[in-house]
Structures are given as C-alpha cells and as structure tokens.
Tab-separated table of C-alpha atoms and ligand atoms in Angstrom:
chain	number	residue	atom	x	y	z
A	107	UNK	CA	4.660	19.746	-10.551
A	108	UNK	CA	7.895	21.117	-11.878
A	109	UNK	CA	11.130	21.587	-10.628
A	110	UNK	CA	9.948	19.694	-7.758
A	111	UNK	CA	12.720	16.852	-6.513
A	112	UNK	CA	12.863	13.964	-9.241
A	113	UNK	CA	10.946	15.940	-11.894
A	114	UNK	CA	11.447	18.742	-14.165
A	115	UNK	CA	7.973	18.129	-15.265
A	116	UNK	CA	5.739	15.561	-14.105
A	117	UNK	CA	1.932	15.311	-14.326
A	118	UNK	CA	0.467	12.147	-12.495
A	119	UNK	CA	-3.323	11.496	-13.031
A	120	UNK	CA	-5.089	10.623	-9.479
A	121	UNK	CA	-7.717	8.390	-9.175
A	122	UNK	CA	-9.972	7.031	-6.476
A	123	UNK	CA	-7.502	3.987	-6.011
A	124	UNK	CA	-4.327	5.325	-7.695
A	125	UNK	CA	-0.814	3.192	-7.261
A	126	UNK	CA	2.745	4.067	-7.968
A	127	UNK	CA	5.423	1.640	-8.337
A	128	UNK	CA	8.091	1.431	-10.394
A	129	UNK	CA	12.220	1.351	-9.595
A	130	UNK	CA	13.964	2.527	-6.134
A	131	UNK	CA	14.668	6.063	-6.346
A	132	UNK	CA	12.532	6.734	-9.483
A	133	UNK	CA	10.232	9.027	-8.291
A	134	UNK	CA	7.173	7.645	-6.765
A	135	UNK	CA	7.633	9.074	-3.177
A	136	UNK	CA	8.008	12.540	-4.543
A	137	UNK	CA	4.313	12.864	-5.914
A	138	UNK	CA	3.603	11.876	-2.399
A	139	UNK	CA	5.622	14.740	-0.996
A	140	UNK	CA	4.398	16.927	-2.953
A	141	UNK	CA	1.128	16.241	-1.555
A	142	UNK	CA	2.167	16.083	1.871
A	143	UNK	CA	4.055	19.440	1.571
A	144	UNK	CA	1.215	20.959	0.545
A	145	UNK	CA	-0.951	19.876	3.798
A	146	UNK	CA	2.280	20.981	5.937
A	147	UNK	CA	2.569	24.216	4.639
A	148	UNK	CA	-1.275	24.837	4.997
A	149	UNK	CA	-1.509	23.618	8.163
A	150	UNK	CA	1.095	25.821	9.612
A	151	UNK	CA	-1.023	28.617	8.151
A	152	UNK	CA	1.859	29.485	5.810
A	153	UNK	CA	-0.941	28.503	2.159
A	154	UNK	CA	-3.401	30.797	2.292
A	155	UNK	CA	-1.872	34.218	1.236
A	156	UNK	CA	0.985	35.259	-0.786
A	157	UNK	CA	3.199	37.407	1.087
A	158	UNK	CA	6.615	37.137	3.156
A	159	UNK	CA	5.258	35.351	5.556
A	160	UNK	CA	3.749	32.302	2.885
A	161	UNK	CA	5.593	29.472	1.402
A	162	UNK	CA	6.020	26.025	1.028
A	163	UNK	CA	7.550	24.706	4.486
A	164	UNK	CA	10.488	22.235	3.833
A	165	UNK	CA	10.453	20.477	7.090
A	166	UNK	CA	7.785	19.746	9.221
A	167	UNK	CA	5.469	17.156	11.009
A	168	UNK	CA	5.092	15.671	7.434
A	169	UNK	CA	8.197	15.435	5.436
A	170	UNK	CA	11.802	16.981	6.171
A	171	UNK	CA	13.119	17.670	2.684
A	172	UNK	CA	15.609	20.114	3.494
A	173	UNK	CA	16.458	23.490	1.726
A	174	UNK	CA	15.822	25.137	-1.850
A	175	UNK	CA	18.746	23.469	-2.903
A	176	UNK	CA	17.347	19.649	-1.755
A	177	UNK	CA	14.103	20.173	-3.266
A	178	UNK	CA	14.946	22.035	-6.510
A	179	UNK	CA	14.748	19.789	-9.468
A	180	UNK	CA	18.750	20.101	-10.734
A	181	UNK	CA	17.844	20.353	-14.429
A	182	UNK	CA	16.124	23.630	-13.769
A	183	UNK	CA	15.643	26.087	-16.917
A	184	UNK	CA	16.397	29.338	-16.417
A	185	UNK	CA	13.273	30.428	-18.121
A	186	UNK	CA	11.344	28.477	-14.884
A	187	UNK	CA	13.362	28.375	-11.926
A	188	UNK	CA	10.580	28.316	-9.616
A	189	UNK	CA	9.487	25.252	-7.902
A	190	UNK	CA	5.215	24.598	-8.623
A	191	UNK	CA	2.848	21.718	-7.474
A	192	UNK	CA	0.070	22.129	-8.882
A	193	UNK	CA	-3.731	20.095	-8.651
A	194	UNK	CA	-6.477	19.613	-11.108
A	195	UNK	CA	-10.036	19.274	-10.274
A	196	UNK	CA	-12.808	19.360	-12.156
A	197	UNK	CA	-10.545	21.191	-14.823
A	198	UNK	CA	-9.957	23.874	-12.357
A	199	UNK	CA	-6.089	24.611	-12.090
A	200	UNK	CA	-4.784	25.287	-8.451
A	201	UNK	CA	-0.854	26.278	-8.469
A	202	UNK	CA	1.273	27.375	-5.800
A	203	UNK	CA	4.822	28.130	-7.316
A	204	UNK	CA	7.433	29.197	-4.966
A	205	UNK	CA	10.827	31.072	-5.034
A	206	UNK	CA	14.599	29.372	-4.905
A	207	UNK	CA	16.602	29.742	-2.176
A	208	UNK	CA	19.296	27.920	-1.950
A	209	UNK	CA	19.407	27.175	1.848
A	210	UNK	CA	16.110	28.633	2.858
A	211	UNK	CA	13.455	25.972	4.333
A	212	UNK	CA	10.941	28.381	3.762
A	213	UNK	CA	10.378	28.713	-0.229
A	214	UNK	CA	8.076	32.088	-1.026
A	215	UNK	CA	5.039	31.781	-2.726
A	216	UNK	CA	5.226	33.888	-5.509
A	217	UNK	CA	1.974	35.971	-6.651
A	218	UNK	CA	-1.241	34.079	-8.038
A	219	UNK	CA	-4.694	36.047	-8.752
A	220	UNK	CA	-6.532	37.603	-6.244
A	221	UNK	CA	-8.413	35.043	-4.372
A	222	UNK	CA	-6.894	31.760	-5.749
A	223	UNK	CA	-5.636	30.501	-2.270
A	224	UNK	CA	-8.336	30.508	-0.498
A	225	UNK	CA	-10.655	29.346	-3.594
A	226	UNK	CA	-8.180	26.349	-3.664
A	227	UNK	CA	-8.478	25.750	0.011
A	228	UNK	CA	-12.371	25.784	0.070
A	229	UNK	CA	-12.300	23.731	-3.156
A	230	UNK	CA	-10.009	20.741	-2.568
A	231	UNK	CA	-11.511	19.588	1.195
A	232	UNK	CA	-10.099	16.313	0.726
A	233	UNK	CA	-6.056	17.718	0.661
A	234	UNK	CA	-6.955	20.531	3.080
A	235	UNK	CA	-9.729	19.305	5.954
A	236	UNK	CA	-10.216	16.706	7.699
A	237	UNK	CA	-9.516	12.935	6.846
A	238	UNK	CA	-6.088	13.500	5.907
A	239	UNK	CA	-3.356	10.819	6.376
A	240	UNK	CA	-0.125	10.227	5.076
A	241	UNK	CA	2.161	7.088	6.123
A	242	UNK	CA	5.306	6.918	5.360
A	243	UNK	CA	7.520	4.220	4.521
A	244	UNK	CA	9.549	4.489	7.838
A	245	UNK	CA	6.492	3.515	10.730
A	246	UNK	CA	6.447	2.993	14.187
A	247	UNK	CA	8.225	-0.307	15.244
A	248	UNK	CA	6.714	-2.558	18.492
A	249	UNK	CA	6.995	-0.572	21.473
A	250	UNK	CA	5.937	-0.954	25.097
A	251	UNK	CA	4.512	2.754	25.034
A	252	UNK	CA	3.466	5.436	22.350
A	253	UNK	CA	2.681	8.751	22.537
A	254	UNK	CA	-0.668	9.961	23.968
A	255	UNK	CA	-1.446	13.649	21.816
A	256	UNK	CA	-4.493	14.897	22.573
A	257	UNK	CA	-3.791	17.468	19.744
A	258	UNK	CA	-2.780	15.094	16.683
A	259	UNK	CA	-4.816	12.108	17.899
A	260	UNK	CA	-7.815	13.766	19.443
A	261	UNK	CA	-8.406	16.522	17.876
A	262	UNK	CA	-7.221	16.340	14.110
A	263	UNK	CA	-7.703	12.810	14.602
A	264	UNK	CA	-4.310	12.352	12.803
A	265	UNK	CA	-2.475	8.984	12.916
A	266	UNK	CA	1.261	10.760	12.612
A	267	UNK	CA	3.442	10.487	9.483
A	268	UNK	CA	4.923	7.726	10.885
A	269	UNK	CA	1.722	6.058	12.559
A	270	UNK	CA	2.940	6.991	15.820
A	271	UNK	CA	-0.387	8.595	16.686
A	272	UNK	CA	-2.221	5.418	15.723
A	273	UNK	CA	-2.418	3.578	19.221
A	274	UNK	CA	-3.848	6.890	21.101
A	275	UNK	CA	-6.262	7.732	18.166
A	276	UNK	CA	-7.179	4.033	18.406
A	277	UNK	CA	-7.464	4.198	22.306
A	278	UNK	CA	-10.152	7.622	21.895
A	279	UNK	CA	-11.646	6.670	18.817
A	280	UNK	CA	-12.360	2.724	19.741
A	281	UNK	CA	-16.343	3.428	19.990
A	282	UNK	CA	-16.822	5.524	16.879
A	283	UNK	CA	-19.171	4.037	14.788
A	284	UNK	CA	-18.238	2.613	11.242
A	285	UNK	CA	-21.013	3.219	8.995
A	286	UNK	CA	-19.003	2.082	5.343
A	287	UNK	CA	-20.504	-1.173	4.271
A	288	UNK	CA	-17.334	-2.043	2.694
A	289	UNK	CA	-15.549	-1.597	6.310
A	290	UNK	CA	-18.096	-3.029	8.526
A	291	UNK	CA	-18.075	-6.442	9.471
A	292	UNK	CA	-19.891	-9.195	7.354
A	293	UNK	CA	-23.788	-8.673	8.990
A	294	UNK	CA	-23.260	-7.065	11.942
A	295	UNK	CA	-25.603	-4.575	12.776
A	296	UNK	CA	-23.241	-2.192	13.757
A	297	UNK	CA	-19.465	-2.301	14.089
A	298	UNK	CA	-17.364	-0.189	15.971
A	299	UNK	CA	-13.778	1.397	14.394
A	300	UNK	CA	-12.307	-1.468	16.912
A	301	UNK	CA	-14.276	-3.892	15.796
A	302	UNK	CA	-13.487	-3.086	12.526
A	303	UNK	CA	-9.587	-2.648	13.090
A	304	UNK	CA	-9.824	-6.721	14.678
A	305	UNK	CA	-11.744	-7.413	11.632
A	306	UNK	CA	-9.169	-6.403	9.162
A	307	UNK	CA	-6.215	-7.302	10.694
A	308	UNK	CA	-7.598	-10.597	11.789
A	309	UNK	CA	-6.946	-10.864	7.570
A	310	UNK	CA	-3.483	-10.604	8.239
A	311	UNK	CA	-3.193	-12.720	11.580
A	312	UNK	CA	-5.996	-14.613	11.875
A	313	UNK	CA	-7.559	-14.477	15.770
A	314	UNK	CA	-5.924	-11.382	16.624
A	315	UNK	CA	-7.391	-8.726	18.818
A	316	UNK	CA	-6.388	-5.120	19.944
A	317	UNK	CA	-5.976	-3.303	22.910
A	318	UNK	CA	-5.313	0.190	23.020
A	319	UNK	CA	-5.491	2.167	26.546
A	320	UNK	CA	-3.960	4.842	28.412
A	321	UNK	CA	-1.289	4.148	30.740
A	322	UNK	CA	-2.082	6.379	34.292
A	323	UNK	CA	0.043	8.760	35.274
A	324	UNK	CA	1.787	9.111	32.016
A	325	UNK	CA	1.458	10.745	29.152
A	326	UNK	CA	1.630	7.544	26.962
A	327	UNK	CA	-0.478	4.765	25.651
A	328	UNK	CA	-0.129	1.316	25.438
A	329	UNK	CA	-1.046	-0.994	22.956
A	330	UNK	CA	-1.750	-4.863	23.663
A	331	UNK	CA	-2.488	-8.128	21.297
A	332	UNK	CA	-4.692	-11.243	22.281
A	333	UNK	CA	-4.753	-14.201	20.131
A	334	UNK	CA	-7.987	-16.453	19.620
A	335	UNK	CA	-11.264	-15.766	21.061
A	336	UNK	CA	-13.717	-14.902	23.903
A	337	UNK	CA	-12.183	-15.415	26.993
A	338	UNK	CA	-10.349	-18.432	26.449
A	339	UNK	CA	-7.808	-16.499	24.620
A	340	UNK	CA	-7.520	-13.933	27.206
A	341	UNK	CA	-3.547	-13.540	27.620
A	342	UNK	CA	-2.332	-10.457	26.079
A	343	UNK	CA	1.161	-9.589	24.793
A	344	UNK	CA	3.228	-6.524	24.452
A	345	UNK	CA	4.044	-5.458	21.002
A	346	UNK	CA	7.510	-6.062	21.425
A	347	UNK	CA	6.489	-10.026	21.973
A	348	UNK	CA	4.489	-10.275	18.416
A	349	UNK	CA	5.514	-10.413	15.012
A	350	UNK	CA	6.871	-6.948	13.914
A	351	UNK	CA	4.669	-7.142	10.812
A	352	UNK	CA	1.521	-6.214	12.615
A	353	UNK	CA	2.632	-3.582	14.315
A	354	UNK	CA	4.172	-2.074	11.011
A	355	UNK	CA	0.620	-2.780	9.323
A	356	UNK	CA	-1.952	-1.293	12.332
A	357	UNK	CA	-1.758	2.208	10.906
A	358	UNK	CA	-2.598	1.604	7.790
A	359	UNK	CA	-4.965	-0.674	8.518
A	360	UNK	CA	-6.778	2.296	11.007
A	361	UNK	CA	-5.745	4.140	8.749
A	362	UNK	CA	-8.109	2.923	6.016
A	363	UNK	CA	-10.965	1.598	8.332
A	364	UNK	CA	-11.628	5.089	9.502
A	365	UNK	CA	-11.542	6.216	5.926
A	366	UNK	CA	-14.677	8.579	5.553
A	367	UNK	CA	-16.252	10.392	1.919
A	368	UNK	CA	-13.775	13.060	1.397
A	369	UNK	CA	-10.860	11.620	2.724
A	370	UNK	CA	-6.760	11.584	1.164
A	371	UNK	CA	-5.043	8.906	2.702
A	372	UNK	CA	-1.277	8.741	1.198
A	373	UNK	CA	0.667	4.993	1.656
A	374	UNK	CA	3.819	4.541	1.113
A	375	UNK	CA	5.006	0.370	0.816
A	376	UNK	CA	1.600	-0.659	3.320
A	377	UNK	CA	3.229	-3.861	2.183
A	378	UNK	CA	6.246	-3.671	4.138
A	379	UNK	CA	6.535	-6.783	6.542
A	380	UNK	CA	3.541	-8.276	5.330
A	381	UNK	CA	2.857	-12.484	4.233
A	382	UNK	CA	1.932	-12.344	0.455
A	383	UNK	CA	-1.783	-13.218	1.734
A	384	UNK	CA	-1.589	-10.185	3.593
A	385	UNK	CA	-0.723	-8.201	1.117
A	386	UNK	CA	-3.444	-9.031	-0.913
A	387	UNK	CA	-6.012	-8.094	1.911
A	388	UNK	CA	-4.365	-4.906	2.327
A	389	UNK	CA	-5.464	-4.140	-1.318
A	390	UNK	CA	-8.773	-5.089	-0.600
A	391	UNK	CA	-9.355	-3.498	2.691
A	392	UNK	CA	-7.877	0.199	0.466
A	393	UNK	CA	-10.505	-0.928	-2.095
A	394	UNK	CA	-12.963	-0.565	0.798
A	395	UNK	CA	-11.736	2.403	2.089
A	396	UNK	CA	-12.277	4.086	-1.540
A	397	UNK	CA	-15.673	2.103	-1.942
A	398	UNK	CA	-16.266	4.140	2.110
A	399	UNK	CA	-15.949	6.919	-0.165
A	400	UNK	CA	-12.478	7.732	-0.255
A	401	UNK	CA	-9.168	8.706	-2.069
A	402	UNK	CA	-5.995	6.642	-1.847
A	403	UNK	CA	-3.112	7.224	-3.477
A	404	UNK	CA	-0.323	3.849	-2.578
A	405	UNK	CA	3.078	3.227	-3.396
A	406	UNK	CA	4.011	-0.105	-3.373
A	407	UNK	CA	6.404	-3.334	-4.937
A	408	UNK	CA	4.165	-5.433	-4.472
A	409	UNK	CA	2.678	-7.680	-6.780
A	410	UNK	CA	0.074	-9.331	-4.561
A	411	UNK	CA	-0.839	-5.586	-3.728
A	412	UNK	CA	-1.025	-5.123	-7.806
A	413	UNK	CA	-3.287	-7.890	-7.898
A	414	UNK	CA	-5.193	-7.713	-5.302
A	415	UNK	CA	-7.034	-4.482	-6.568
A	416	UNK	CA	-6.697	-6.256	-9.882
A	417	UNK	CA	-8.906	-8.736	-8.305
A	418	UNK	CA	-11.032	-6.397	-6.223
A	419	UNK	CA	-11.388	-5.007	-10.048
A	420	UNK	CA	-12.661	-8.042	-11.440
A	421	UNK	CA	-14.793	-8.827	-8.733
A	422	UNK	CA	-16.785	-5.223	-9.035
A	423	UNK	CA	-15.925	-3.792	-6.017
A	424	UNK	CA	-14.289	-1.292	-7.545
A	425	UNK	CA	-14.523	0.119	-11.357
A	426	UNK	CA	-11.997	-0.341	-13.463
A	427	UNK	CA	-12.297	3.650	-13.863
A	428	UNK	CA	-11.134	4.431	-10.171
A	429	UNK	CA	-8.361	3.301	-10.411
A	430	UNK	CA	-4.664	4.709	-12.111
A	431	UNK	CA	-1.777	2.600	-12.115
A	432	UNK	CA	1.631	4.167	-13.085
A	433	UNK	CA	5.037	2.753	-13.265
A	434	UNK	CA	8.111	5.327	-13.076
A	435	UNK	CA	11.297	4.537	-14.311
A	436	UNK	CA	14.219	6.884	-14.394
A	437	UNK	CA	15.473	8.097	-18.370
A	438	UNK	CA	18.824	8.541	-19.026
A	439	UNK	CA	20.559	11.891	-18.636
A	440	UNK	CA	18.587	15.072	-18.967
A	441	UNK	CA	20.290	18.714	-20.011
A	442	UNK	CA	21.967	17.985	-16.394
A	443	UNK	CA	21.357	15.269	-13.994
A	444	UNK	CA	18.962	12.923	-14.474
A	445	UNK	CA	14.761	12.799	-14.742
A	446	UNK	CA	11.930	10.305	-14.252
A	447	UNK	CA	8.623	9.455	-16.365
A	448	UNK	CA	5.599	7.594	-15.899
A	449	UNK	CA	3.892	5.112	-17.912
A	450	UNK	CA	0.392	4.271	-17.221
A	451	UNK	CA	-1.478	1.083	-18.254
A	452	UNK	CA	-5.158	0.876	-18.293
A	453	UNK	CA	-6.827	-1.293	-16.752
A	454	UNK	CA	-9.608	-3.100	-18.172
A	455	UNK	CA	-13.161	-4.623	-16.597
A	456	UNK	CA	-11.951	-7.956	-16.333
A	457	UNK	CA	-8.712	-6.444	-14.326
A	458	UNK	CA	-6.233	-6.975	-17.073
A	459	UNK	CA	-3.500	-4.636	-17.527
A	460	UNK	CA	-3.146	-3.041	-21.061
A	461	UNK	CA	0.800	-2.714	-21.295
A	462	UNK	CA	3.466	-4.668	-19.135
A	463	UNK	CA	6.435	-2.067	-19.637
A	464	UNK	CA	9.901	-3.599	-19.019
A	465	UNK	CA	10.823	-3.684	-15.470
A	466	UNK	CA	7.247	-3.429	-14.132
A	467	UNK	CA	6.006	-6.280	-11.616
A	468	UNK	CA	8.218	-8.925	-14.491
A	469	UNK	CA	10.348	-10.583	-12.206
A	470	UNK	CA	8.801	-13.893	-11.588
A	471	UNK	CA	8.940	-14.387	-15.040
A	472	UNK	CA	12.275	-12.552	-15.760
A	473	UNK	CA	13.008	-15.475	-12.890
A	474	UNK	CA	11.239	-18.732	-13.941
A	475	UNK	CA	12.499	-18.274	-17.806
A	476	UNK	CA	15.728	-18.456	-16.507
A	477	UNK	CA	14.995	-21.406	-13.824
A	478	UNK	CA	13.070	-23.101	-17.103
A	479	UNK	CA	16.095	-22.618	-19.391
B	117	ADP	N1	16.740	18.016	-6.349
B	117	ADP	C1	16.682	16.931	-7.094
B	117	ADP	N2	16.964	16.992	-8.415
B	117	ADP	C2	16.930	15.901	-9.187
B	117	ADP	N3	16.606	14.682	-8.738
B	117	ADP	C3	16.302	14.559	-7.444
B	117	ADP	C4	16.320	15.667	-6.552
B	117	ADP	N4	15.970	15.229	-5.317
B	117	ADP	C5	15.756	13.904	-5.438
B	117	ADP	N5	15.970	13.514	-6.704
B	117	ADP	C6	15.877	12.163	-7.245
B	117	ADP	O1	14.666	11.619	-6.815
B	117	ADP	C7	14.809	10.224	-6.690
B	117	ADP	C8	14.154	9.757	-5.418
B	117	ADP	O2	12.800	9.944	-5.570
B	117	ADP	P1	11.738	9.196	-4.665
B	117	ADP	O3	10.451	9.798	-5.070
B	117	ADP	O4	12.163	9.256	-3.242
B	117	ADP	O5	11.900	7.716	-5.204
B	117	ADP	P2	11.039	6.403	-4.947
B	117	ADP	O6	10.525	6.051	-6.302
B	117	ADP	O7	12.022	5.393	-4.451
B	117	ADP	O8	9.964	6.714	-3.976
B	117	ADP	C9	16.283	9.936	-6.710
B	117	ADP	O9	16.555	9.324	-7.942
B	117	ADP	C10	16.946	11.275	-6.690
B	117	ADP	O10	18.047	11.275	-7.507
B	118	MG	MG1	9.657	5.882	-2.090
C-alpha cells in the first residue's frame, strides 16, 4: 500500500497464519483496513470498474475511516499523491489506486488496464467471495438480544465487523456439518458447527454449552450458556450473567470453526478478555482453521497467542512456512509526520524465532531483570 493511513510505503508478506503485533498505534490495524476496505468497496459494487461511479468507500459496514484527508498518508510526495493497496498472488500484481479528496468518502479509482478489475476479482476468491470475516477489536458485549439479519447472517453468512451477526448465524447455521479434521471433535463421526463451537470454547470455559435461538415475534435472537453436562447441568444463563470474556471470544471462535478452503478471516486482539490458557487455545483453534484450509491474518499482544502457534509450530500442525510474524514499530520523523516499519523474524521448525527486536513480546524479561536486580 502507499499513502494509505500509517504508511507511506508498506509491503506486508501474508501467510497462511500471518500475525501482527508490535506498539499501540504503530500500524498493525491499518494492513487490516486496507483489506477490509477493499471487501467494502467491492461489495457495494463500487471495485469492479473504473469510472465516476468506482472508488474506495471510506465508511461502511466494515470500517469508518473518514475522508481523503483521514486516510491519506500525511507524508505524501507530490510525485504520488494517490492512495494504492495493492495484493500479490502468485506474482500477479492487483492495484487499485485512488484519487485525493480532501473531504470526499468516496476516493476515485483512477485508470488501470483494460480488464484488471474484474481479473482481480475472479482471481483473489478468498478477499472477494465467500468466507470472508473481519473482527474488529471493538465486539459485541453480553446482551439479552442481538440482531436477527437474514441478509448478513443468512445469506452472506457474515458474522458482522463487530460479531454482532454471530448469535443469528449461529442460530441458522447450528446443523451445518464440519467436515475440517482439525475443527471436528476428537473421534466423532461427525460434528456439527455447534458442536464444534461447544468444543472450542469449552477450551476457554471448560463445560460450557451454547444456545442460540430466535426470539418470536421479534426480530432478534437470543443467545444462552449452560454449564456442565447432559441434563444435570440444564440451567441456562443470559449473557449478561456470564463472564464477559466469552461473549467477547464467541465470534472468533465461530468465526474460525466455520473456517472453510478459501476463506480470509481478519482478527484483530481475539485475545481481548481472555485467561492466558485461553489465549493459547485461541492460537491453536486459528491453527486449525488454516490447517481447515484457510487464511488468517491476527493482530494481537499477546504472548501466549505468540506461542501458542509457536507451539502449534513445533508440534507439526502447522509448517513453519505458513506462517509470517511481523512486529511494527513507529520510526522517528519522516519528511513530515511520522511513519511505521515492519520487521519480520523467521520462524524456524522447532518454533524458534530468528530475531527478538527491541520492544517485541520482551517485557517479562524487561520485568524480571529488574525484579532480579
Ligand atoms: N493519515 C495518516 N497519516 C499518517 N499517519 C496516520 C494517518 N492515519 C493514521 N495514522 C497513524 O496510524 C497509527 C494508527 O495505526 P493503527 O494501524 O490503527 O495502529 P495499531 O498498530 O494500534 O493497530 C497512528 O500512529 C496514527 O498516527
Ligand atoms: Mg489496532
């Protein structure tokens, strides 16, 4: 991308399993809105052509990111003051660079070869088609009801940037088969995307079981929690009576167990409310949604998450090759305002990290040298 929010210039190698950490405010989130902005734009039919009527839509069901002025990368050149993202695959280029406009929400695409638009949207299914999800940092909190739409949760079988589609998709989706070994549960014959949602987030809070069903008359859903089982453990509780982190986890963890080949599922902190333990799981159960066949791309401060694919590394349920850790950290002043860069250790069979750069997942031991001293 360039121009584009933290970065002049920023190129950020994806993976199967890719995670970005690094400082607050250094950059990570913007490769996922860059993403994301992409989707929104194509999915308001606004991708596909270049004429007035294209263009990168600012604010949407997505991300909100303002106008020209917001997005614009403020050390601009004048030689480039267009704003591109841009994806690789398979060494083919597809760029969509857009005009400035200061307060306009809808930045022009600017001309690209006859053809390139729609090539790009046949060729990269996973940003474009179905299997899509992106979860933003700010999810849906405990509620008594969510929203029941037939259109996000039904039909594009979309959880909702915020995961607020999660407990209807849930609710419709309950009986669809899980096929993934690496989601299914331990030798079952088959396993059901509930089934497989208790399984998971049993991980995280062990005995726990979900209810998701409509509520009649309304146009909401509700969304229930048992504890042990069979029937002994039959009282259920409203969200707003359980621990907030398992509310603030279900989407992602749906999120991944409905993972299918071909699908882009975007994270940002999956951590967030989480016990350590759980944090590690949630690593494992993205591992599986990759090994299900497909791509995640998490931000996170965690280290258990960190080490948890470490682990899931080590263990071979993933190759060291699928995965892409990068660390951003914010340089000092460019020609005006300030820029971001990445630094990207390999990691190695055994799940060892080649570089530790300042500032990246050191505090314990920033920490215990001092509590040692
Ligand atoms: N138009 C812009 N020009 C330059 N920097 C920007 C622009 N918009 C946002 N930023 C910078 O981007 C950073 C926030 O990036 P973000 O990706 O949200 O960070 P995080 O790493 O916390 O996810 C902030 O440092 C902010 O200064
Ligand atoms: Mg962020």
């Amino acid at each position: 991308m360039t121009n584009f929010k933290a970065f002049a210039r920023q190129e950020v190698a994806l993976a199967p399993f890719t995670l970005l950490t690094g400082l607050n405010s250094s950059g990570k989130s913007t490769v996922l809105q860059a993403l994301a902005l992409l989707r929104q734009s194509y999915e308001a039919g606004l991708l596909d052509h270049t004429d007035d009527t294209s263009g990168f839509l600012l604010n949407g069901e997505l991300v909100e990111l303002g106008t020209g002025q917001d997005v614009r990368h403020e050390s601009y050149t004048e030689n480039d003051p267009h704003i591109t993202i841009a994806v690789t695959k398979d060494k083919s280029l597809y760029k969509w660079k857009a005009a400035y406009g200061r307060e306009d929400d809808l930045l022009k695409l600017l001309d690209a070869p006859p053809g390139h638009h729609s090539q790009a949207l046949r060729d990269l299914p996973s940003l474009f088609g179905p299997g899509f999800q992106y979860l933003r940092a700010d999810r849906i909190v405990p509620a008594v009801s969510y929203p029941r739409s037939h259109d996000a949760a039904v039909r594009r079988s979309f959880l909702g940037a915020r995961g607020e589609h999660t407990v209807n998709f849930l609710r419709a989706h309950q009986d669809d088969t899980v096929t993934a070994m690496s989601l299914r549960l331990p030798e079952a014959s088959t396993t059901s995307l509930l089934e497989a949602t208790d399984y998971w987030m049993q991980r995280l809070c062990p005995g726990v079981n979900i209810l998701a069903d409509g509520i009649p008359g309304t146009d909401t859903v509700r969304l229930s929690y048992g504890f042990g089982s069979g029937f002994s453990g039959s009282g259920r509780y409203r969200p707003t009576n359980v621990g907030f982190g398992l509310t603030y986890a279900l989407p992602i963890v749906v999120a991944c167990v409905s993972a299918r080949p071909g699908s882009l599922i975007l994270l940002e902190n999956p951590e967030a409310h989480l016990h350590p333990q759980g944090q590690t799981w949630l690593a494992f159960l993205a591992v599986a949604a990759v090994a299900a066949g497909a791509q995640i791309i998490l931000e996170t401060h965690s280290d258990h998450v960190l080490n948890g694919l470490r682990l899931a590394v080590k263990d071979g349920r993933i190759s060291a090759a699928s995965t892409a850790v990068h660390f951003f950290r914010r340089t000092g002043q460019a020609r005006k305002g300030q820029t971001s860069e990445v630094v990207s250790p390999a990691m190695a069979d055994d799940g060892m990290l080649s570089d530790w750069p300042k500032g990246f997942f050191d505090e314990w031991e920033n920490s215990l040298e001092q509590l040692l001293d």
